[in-house]
Amino acid sequence: MRLSALLFCMLAAASASGQENYPNRTVRILVPYGPGGATDIIARIVAQHLTTELGQSFIVENRPGANGNLALEAAAKATPDGYTLLVGNVSTNAIN
C-alpha cells in the first residue's frame, strides 16, 4: 500500500511540473545509506517499478556518510528538474 502511494505521489509530481515528456533521460534516486539496508531495498523496488511504468531508467545511487548529509547535500544542490530524487527516513530528513 505504501509503495503504491509513493509511486502515485511521484508520478503526480512529475505530471504537475509541466514537463510533458518526463522523464526523457535517466533519473537518479539518492539513498543516504549503504547498499543492502531497508531504505536501499525500498529505493530499488521503487526504481524498478518506475523504470517499468515510465520506460526510462531510474538508478539508485548510494551516498552513505556524514549521517546522511552527503546525500542530502547532493539532492539540495541538484538542478530542480525532477531528475534527482531522494529517499530518506526520519533520521536523515528531519533530524539533520
XYZ file of C-alpha atoms in Angstrom:
96
model
C 0.000 0.000 0.000
C 2.752 2.451 0.928
C 4.662 1.665 -2.269
C 1.572 2.419 -4.358
C 1.053 5.709 -2.546
C 4.701 6.655 -3.044
C 4.568 5.848 -6.750
C 1.349 7.843 -7.122
C 2.875 10.884 -5.409
C 5.988 10.735 -7.563
C 4.003 10.410 -10.776
C 1.614 13.172 -9.763
C 4.527 15.492 -9.018
C 6.097 14.686 -12.366
C 2.931 15.429 -14.302
C 2.250 18.603 -12.335
C 5.649 20.038 -13.200
C 4.519 20.829 -16.737
C 7.008 18.542 -18.427
C 5.007 16.540 -20.909
C 7.731 14.016 -21.692
C 9.062 13.370 -18.205
C 11.343 11.565 -17.880
C 13.324 11.850 -21.079
C 16.656 10.845 -19.516
C 17.947 8.790 -16.601
C 16.679 9.739 -13.142
C 18.925 9.345 -10.079
C 17.493 8.233 -6.760
C 19.869 9.162 -3.945
C 19.966 6.955 -0.853
C 21.844 8.281 2.197
C 22.833 4.773 3.332
C 24.941 1.910 2.035
C 23.507 -0.859 -0.131
C 21.511 -3.656 1.475
C 19.629 -1.729 4.137
C 15.878 -1.202 4.295
C 15.987 2.257 2.694
C 18.139 0.958 -0.166
C 15.833 -2.002 -0.774
C 12.750 0.233 -0.922
C 14.526 2.643 -3.283
C 15.456 -0.223 -5.609
C 11.899 -1.572 -5.637
C 10.546 1.899 -6.446
C 13.226 2.410 -9.128
C 12.327 -0.890 -10.765
C 8.612 -0.045 -10.841
C 9.213 3.461 -12.156
C 11.542 2.147 -14.869
C 8.890 -0.340 -15.960
C 5.994 2.122 -15.820
C 7.691 5.147 -17.371
C 10.062 3.435 -19.801
C 13.115 5.369 -18.608
C 15.987 4.327 -16.348
C 15.767 5.134 -12.657
C 19.062 4.336 -10.952
C 19.794 4.122 -7.244
C 22.917 5.920 -6.086
C 24.018 5.144 -2.551
C 25.788 8.033 -0.800
C 26.454 6.937 2.764
C 28.378 9.072 5.202
C 28.152 12.118 7.443
C 24.906 10.827 8.967
C 23.129 11.155 5.638
C 24.316 14.676 4.911
C 26.291 13.699 1.800
C 23.139 12.557 0.001
C 21.063 15.415 1.400
C 23.615 17.960 0.188
C 23.782 16.354 -3.263
C 19.987 16.484 -3.511
C 19.872 20.100 -2.329
C 22.491 21.172 -4.887
C 20.960 19.228 -7.774
C 19.195 21.087 -10.544
C 15.499 21.274 -9.544
C 14.248 19.485 -12.651
C 12.939 16.225 -11.183
C 15.873 14.101 -12.347
C 17.405 13.760 -8.879
C 15.204 12.225 -6.206
C 15.983 11.444 -2.567
C 14.775 8.534 -0.476
C 15.307 9.004 3.222
C 13.675 8.494 6.571
C 13.143 10.410 9.776
C 16.785 10.308 10.831
C 18.063 11.872 7.599
C 15.208 14.161 6.669
C 14.031 15.584 9.973
C 16.870 15.345 12.443
C 19.595 16.681 10.168
